[in-house]
PDB file of N, CA, C, O and CB in Angstrom:
ATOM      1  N   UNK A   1      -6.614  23.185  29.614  1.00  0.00           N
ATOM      2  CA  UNK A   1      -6.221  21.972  28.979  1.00  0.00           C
ATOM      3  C   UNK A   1      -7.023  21.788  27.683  1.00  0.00           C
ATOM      4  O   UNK A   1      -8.235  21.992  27.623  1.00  0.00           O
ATOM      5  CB  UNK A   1      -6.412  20.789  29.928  1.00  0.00           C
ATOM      6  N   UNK A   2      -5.985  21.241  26.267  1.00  0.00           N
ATOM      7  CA  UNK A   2      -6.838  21.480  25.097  1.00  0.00           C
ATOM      8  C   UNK A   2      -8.009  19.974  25.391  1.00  0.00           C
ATOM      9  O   UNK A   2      -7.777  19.071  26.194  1.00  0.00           O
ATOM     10  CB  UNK A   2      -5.703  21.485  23.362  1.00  0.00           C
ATOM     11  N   UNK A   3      -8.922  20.053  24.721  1.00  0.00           N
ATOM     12  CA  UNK A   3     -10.383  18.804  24.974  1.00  0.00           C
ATOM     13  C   UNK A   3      -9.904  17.767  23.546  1.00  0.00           C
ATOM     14  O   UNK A   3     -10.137  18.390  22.510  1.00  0.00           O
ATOM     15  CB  UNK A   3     -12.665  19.800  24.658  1.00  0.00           C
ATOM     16  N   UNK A   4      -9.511  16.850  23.368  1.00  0.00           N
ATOM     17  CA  UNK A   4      -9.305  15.657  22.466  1.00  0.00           C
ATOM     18  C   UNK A   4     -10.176  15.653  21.936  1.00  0.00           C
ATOM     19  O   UNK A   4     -11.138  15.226  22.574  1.00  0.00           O
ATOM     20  CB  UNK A   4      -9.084  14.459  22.846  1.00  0.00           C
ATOM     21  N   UNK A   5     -10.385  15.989  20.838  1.00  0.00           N
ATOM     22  CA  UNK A   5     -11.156  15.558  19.648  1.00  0.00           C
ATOM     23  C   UNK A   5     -11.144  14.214  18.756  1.00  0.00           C
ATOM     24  O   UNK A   5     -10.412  13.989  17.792  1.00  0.00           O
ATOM     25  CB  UNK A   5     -10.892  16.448  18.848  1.00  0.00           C
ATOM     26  N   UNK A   6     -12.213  13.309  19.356  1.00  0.00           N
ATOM     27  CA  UNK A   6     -11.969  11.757  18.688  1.00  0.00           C
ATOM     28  C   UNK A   6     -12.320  11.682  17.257  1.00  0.00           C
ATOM     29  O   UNK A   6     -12.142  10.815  16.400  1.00  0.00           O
ATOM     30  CB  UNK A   6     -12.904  10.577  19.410  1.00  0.00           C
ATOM     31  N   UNK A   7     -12.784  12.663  17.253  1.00  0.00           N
ATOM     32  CA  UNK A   7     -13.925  12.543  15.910  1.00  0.00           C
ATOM     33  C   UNK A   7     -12.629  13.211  14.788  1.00  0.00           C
ATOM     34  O   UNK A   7     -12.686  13.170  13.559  1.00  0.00           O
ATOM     35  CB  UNK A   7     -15.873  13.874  16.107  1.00  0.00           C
ATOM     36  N   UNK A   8     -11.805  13.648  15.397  1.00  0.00           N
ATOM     37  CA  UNK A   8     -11.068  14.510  14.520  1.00  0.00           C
ATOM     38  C   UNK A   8     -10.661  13.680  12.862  1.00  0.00           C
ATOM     39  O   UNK A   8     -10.976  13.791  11.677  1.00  0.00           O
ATOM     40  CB  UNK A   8      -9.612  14.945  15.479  1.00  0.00           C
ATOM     41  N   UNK A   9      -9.867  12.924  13.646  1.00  0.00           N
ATOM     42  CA  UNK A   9      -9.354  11.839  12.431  1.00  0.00           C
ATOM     43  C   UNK A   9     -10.843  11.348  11.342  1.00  0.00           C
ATOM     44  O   UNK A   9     -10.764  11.420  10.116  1.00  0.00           O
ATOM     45  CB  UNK A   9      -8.599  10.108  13.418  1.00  0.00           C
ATOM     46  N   UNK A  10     -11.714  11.021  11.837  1.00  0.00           N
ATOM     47  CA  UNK A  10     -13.102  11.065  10.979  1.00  0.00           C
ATOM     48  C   UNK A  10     -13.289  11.980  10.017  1.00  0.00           C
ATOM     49  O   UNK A  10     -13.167  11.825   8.801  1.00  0.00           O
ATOM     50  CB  UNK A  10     -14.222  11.281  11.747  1.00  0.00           C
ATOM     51  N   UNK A  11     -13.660  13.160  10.753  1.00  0.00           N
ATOM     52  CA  UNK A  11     -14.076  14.475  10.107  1.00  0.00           C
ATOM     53  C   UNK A  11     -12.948  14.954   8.987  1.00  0.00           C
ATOM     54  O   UNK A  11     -13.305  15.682   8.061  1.00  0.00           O
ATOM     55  CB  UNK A  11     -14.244  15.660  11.328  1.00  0.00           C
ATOM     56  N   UNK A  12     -11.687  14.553   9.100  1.00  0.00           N
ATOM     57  CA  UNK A  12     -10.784  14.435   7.610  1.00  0.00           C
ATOM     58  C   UNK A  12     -10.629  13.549   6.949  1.00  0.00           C
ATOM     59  O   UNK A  12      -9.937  13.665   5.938  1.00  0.00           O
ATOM     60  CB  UNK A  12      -9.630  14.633   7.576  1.00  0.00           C
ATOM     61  N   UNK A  13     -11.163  12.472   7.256  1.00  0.00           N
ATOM     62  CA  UNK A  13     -11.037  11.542   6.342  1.00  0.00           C
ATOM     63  C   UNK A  13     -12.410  12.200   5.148  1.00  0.00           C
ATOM     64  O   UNK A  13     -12.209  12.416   3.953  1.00  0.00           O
ATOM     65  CB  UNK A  13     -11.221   9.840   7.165  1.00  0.00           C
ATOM     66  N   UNK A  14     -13.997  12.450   6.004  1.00  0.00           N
ATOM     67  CA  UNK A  14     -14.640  12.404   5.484  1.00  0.00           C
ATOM     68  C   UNK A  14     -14.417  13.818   4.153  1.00  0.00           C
ATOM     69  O   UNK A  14     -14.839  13.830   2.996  1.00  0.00           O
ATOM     70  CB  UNK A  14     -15.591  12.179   6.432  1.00  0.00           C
ATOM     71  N   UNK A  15     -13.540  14.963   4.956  1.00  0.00           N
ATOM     72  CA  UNK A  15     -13.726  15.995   3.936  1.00  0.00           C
ATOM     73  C   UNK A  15     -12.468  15.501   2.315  1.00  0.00           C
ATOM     74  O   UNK A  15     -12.437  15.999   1.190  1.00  0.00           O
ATOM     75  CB  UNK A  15     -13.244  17.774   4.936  1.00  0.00           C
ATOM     76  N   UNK A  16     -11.842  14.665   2.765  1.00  0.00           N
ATOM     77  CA  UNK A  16     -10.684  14.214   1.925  1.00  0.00           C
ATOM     78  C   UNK A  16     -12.214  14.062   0.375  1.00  0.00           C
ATOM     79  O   UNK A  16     -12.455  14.626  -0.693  1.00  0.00           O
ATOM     80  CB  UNK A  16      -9.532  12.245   2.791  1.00  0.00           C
ATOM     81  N   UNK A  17     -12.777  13.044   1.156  1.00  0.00           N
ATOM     82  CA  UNK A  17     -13.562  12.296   0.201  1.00  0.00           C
ATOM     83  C   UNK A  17     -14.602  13.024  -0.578  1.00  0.00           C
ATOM     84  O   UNK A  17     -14.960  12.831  -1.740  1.00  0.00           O
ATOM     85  CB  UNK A  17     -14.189  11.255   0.866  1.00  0.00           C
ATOM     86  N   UNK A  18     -15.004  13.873   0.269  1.00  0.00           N
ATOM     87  CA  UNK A  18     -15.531  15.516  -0.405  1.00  0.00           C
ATOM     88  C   UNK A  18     -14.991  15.761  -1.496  1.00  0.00           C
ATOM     89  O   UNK A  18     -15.482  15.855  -2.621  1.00  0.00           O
ATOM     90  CB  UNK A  18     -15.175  16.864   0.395  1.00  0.00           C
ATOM     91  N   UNK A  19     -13.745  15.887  -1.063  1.00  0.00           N
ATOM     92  CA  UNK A  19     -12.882  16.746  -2.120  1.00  0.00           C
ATOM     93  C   UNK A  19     -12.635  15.690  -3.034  1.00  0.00           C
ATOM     94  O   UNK A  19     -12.426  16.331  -4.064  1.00  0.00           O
ATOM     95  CB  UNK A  19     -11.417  17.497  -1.570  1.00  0.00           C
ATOM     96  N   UNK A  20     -12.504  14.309  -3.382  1.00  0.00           N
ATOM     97  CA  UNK A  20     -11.855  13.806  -3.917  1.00  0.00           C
ATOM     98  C   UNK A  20     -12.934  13.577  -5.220  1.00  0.00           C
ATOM     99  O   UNK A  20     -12.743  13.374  -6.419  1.00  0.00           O
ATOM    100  CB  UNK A  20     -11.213  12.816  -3.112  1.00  0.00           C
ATOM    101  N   UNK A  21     -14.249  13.721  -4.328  1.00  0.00           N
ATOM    102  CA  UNK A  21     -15.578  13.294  -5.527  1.00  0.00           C
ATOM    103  C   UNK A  21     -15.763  14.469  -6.025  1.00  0.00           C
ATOM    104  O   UNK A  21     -16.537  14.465  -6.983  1.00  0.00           O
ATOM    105  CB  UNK A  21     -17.178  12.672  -4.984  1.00  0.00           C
ATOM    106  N   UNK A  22     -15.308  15.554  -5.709  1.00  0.00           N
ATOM    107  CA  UNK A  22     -15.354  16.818  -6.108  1.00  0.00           C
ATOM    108  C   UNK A  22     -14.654  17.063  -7.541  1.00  0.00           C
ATOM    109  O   UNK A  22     -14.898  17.858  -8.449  1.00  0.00           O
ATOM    110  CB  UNK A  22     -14.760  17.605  -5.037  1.00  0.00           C
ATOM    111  N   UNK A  23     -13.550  15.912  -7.347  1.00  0.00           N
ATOM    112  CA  UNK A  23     -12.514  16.293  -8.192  1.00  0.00           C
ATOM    113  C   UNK A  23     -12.527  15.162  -9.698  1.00  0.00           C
ATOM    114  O   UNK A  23     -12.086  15.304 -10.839  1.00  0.00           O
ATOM    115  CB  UNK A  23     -11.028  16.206  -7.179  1.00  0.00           C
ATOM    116  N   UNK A  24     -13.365  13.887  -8.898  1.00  0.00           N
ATOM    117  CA  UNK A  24     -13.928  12.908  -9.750  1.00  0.00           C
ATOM    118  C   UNK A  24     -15.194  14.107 -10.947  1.00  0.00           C
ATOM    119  O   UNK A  24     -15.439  13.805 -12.115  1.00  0.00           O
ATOM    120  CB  UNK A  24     -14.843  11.468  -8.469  1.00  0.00           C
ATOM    121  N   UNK A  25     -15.492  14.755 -10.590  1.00  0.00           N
ATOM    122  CA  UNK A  25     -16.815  15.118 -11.036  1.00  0.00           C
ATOM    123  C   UNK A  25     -16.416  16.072 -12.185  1.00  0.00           C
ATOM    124  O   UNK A  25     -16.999  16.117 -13.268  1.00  0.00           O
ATOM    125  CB  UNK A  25     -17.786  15.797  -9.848  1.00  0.00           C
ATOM    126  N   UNK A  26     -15.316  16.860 -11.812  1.00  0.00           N
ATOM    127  CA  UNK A  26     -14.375  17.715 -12.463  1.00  0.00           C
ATOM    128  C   UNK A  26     -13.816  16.987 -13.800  1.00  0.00           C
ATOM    129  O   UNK A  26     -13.666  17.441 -14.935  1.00  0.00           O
ATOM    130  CB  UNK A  26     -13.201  18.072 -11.433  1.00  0.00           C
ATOM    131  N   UNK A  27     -13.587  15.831 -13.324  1.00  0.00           N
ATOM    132  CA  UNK A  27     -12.748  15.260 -14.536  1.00  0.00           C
ATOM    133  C   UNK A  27     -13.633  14.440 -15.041  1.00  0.00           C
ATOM    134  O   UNK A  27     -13.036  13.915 -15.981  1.00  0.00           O
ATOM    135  CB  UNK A  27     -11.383  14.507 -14.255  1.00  0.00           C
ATOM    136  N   UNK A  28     -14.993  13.882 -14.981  1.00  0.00           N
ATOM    137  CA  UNK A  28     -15.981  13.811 -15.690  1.00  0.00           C
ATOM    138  C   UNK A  28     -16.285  14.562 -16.865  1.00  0.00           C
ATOM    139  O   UNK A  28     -16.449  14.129 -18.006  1.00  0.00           O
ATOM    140  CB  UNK A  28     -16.736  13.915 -15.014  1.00  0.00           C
ATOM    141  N   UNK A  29     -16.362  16.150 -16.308  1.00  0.00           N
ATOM    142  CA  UNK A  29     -16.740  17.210 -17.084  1.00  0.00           C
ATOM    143  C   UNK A  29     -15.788  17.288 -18.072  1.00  0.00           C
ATOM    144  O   UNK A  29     -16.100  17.843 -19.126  1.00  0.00           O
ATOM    145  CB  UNK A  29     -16.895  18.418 -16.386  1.00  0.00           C
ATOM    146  N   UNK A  30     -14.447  16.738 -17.898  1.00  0.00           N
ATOM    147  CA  UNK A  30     -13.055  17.536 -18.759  1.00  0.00           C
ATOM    148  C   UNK A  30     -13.444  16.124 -20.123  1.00  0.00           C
ATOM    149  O   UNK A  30     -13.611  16.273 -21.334  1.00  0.00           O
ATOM    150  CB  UNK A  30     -10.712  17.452 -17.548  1.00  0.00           C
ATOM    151  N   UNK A  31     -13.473  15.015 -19.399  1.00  0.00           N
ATOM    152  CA  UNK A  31     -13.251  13.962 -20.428  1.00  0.00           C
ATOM    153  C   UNK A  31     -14.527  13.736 -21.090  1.00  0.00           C
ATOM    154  O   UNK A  31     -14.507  12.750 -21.827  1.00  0.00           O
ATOM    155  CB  UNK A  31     -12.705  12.637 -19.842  1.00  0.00           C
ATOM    156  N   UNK A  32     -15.632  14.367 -21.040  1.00  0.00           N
ATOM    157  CA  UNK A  32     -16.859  15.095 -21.894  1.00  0.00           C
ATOM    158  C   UNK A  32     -16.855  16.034 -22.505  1.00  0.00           C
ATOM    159  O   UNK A  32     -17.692  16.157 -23.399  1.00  0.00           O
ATOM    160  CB  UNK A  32     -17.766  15.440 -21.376  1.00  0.00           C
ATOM    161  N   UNK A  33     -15.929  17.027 -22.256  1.00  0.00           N
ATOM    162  CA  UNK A  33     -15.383  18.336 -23.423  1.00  0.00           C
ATOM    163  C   UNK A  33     -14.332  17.769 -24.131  1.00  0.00           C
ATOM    164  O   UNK A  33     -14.460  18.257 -25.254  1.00  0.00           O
ATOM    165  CB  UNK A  33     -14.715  19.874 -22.720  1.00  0.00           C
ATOM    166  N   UNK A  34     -13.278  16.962 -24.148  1.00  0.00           N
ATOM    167  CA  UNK A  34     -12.749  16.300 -24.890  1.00  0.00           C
ATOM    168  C   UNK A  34     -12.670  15.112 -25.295  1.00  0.00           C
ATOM    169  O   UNK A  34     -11.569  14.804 -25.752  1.00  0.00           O
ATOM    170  CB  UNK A  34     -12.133  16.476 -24.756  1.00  0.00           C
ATOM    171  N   UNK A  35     -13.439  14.347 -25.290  1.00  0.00           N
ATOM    172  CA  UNK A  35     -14.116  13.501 -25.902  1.00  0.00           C
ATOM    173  C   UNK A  35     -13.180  13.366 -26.776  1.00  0.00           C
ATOM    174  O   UNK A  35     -12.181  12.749 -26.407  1.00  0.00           O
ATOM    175  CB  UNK A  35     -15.388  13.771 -26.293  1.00  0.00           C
ATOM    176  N   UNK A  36     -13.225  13.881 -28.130  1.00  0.00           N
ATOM    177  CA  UNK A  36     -12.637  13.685 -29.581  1.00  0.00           C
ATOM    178  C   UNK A  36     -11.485  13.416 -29.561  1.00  0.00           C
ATOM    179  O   UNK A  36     -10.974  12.905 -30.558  1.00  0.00           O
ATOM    180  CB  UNK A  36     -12.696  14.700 -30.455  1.00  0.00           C
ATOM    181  N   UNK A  37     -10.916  13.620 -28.688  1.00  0.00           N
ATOM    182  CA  UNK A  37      -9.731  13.921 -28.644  1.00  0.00           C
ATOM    183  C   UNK A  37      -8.790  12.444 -28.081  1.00  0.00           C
ATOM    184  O   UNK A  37      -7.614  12.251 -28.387  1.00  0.00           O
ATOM    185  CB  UNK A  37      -9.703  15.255 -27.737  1.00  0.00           C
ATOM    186  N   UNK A  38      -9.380  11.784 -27.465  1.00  0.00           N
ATOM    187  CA  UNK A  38      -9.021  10.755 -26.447  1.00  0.00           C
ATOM    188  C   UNK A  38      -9.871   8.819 -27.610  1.00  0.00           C
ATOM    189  O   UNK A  38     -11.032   8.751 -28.012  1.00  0.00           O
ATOM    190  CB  UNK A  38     -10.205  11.477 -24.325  1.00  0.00           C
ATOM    191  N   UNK A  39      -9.143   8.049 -27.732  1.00  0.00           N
ATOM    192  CA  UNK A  39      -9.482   7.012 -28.315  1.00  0.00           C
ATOM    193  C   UNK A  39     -10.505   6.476 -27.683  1.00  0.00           C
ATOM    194  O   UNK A  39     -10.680   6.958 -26.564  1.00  0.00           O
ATOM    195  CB  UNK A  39      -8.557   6.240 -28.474  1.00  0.00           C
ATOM    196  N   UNK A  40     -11.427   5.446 -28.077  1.00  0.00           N
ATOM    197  CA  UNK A  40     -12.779   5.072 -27.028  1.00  0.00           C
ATOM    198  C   UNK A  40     -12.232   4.305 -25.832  1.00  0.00           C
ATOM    199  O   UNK A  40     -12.814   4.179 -24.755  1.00  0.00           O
ATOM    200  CB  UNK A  40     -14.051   3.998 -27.801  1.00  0.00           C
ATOM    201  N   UNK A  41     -10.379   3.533 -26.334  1.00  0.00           N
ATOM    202  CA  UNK A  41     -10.395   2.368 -25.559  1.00  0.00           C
ATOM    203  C   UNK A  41      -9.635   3.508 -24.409  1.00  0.00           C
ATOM    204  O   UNK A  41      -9.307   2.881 -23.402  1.00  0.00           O
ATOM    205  CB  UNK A  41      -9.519   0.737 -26.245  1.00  0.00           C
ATOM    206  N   UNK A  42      -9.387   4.554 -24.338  1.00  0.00           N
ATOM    207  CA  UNK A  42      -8.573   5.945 -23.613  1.00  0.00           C
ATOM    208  C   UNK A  42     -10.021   6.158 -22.415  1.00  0.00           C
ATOM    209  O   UNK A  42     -10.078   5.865 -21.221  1.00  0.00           O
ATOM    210  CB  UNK A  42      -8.208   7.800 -25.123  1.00  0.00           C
ATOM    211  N   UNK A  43     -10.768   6.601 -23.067  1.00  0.00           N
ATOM    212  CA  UNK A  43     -11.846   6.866 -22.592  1.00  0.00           C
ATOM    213  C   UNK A  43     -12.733   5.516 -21.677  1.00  0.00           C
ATOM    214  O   UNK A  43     -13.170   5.705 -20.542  1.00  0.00           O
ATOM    215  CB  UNK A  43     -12.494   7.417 -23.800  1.00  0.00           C
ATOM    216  N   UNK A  44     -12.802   4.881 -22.030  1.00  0.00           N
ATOM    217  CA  UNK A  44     -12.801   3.212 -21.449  1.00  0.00           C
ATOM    218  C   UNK A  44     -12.088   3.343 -20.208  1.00  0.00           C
ATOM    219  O   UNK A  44     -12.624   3.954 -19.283  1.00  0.00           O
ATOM    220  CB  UNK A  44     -11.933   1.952 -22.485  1.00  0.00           C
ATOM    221  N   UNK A  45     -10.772   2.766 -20.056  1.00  0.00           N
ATOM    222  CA  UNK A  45     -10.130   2.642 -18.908  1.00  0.00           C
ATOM    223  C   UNK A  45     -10.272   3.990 -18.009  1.00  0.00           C
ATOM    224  O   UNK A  45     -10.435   3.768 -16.809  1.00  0.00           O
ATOM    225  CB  UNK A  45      -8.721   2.273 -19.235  1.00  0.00           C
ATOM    226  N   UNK A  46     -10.234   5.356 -18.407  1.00  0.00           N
ATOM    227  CA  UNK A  46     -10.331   6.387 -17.246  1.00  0.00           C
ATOM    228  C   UNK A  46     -11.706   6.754 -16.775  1.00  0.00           C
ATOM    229  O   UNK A  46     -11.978   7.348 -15.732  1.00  0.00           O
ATOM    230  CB  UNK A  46      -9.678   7.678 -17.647  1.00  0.00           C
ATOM    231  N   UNK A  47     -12.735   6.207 -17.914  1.00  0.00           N
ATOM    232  CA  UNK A  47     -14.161   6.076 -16.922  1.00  0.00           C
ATOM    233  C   UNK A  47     -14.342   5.285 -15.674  1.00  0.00           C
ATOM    234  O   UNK A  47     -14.958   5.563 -14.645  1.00  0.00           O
ATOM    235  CB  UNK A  47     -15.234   5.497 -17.676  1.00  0.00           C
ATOM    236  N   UNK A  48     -13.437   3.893 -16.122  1.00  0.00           N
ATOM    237  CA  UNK A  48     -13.424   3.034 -15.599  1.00  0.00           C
ATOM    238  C   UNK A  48     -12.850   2.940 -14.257  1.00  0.00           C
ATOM    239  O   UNK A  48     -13.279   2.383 -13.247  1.00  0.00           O
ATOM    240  CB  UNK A  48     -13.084   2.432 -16.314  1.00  0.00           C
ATOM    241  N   UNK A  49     -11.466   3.807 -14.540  1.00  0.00           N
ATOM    242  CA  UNK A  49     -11.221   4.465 -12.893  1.00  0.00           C
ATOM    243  C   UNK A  49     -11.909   5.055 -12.328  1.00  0.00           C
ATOM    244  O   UNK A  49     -12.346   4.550 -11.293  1.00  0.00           O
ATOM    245  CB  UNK A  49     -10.361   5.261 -12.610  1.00  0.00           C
ATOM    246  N   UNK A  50     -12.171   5.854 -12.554  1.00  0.00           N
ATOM    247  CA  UNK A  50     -12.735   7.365 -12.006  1.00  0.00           C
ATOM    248  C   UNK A  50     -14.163   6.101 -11.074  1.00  0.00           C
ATOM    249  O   UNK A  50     -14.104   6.249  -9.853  1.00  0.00           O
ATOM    250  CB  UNK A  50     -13.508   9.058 -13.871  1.00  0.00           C
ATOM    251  N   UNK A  51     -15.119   5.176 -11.463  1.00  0.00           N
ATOM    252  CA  UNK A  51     -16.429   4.777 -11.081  1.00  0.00           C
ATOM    253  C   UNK A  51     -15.732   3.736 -10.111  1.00  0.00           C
ATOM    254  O   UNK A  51     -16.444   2.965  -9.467  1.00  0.00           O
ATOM    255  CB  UNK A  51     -17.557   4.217 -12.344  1.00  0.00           C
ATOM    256  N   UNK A  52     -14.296   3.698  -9.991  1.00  0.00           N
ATOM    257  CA  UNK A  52     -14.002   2.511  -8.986  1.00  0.00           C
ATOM    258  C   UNK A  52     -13.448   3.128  -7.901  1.00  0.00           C
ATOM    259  O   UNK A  52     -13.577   2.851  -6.708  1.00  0.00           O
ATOM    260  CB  UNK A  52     -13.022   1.366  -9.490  1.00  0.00           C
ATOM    261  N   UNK A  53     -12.690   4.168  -8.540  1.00  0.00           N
ATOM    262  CA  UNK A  53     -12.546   5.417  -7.286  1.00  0.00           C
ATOM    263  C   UNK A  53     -13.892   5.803  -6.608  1.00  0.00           C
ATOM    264  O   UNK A  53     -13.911   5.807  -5.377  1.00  0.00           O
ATOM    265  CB  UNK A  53     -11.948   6.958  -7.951  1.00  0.00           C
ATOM    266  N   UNK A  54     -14.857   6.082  -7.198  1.00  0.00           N
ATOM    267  CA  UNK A  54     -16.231   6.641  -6.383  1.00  0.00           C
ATOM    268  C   UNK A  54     -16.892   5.015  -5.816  1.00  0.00           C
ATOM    269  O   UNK A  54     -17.690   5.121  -4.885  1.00  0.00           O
ATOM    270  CB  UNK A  54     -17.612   7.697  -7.744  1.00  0.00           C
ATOM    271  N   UNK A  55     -16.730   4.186  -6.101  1.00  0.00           N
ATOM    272  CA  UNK A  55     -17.424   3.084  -5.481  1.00  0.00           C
ATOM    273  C   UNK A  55     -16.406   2.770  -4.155  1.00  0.00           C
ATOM    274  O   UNK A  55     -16.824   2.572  -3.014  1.00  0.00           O
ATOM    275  CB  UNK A  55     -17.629   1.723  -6.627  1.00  0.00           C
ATOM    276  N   UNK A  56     -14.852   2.771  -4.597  1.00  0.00           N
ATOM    277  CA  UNK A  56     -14.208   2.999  -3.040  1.00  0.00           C
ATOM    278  C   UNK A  56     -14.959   3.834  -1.998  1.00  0.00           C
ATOM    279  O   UNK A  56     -15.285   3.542  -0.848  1.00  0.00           O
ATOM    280  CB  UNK A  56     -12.817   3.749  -3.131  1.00  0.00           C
ATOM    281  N   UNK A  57     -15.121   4.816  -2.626  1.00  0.00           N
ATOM    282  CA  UNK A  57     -15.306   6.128  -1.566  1.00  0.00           C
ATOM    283  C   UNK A  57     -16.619   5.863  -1.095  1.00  0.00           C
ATOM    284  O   UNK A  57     -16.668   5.826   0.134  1.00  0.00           O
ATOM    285  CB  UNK A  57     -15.225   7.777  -2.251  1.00  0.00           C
ATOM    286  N   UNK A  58     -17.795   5.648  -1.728  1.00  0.00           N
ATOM    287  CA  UNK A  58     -18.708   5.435  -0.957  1.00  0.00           C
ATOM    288  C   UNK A  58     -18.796   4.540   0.224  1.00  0.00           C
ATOM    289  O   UNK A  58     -19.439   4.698   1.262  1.00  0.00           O
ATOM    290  CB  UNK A  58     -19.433   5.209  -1.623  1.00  0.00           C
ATOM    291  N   UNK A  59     -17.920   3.442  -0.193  1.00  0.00           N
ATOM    292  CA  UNK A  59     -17.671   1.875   0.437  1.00  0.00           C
ATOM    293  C   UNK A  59     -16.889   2.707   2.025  1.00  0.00           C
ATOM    294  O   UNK A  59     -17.228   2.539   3.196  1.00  0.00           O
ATOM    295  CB  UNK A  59     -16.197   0.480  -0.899  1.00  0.00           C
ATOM    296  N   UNK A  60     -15.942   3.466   1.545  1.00  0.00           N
ATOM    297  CA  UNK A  60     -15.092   4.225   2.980  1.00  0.00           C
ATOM    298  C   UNK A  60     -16.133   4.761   3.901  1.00  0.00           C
ATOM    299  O   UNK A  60     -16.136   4.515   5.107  1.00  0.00           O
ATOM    300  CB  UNK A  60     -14.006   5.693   2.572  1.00  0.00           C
ATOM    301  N   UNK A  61     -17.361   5.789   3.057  1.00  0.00           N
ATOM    302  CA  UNK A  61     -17.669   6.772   3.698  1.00  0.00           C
ATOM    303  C   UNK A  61     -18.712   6.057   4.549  1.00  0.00           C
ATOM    304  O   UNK A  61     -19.213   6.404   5.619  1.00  0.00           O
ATOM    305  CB  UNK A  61     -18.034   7.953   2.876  1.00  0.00           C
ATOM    306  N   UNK A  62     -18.930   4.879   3.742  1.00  0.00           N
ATOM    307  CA  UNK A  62     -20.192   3.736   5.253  1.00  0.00           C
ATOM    308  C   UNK A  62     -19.204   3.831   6.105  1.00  0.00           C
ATOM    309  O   UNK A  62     -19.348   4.474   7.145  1.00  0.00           O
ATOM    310  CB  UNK A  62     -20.792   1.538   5.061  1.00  0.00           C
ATOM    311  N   UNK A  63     -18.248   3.313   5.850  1.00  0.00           N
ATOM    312  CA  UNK A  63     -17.555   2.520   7.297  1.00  0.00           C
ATOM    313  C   UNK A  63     -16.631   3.552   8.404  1.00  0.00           C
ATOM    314  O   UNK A  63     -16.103   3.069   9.406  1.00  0.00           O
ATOM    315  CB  UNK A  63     -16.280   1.180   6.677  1.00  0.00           C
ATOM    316  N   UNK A  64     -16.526   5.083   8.042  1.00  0.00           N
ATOM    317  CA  UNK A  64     -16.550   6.107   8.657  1.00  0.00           C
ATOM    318  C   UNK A  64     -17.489   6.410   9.496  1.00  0.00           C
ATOM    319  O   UNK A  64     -17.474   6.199  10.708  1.00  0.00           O
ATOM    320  CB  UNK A  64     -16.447   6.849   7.998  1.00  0.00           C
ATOM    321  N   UNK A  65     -18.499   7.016   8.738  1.00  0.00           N
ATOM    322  CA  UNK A  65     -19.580   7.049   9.199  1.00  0.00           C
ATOM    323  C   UNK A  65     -20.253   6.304  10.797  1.00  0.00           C
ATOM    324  O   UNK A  65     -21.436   6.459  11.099  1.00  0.00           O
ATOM    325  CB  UNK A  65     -20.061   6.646   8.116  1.00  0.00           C
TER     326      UNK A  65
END
């Protein structure tokens, strides 16, 4: 008989969030190599996501945890 894994649903939520700050960090790097390229008020609002996306995620990964 397979053994139920409770934790299962946890343990993907938590790697989602892995990956997702993984991917926050990525696009940090991109919108710092192009810089010039993007207006300040461009650059403004997608910093601005990107630090509300990672303040979600931390906020998730307490209440996982």
């Amino acid at each position: 008989m397979p053994r139920n894994d409770g934790n299962k649903y946890q343990n993907e939520e938590l790697k989602k969030i892995a990956l997702t700050r993984q991917n926050i960090r990525k696009n940090e790097e991109f919108l710092a190599e192009n810089e010039r390229e993007l207006t300040p008020h461009q650059l403004k609002d997608v910093k601005e996501k990107l630090s509300s996306k990672n303040k979600f995620l931390e906020e998730s990964e307490g209440t996982i945890r």
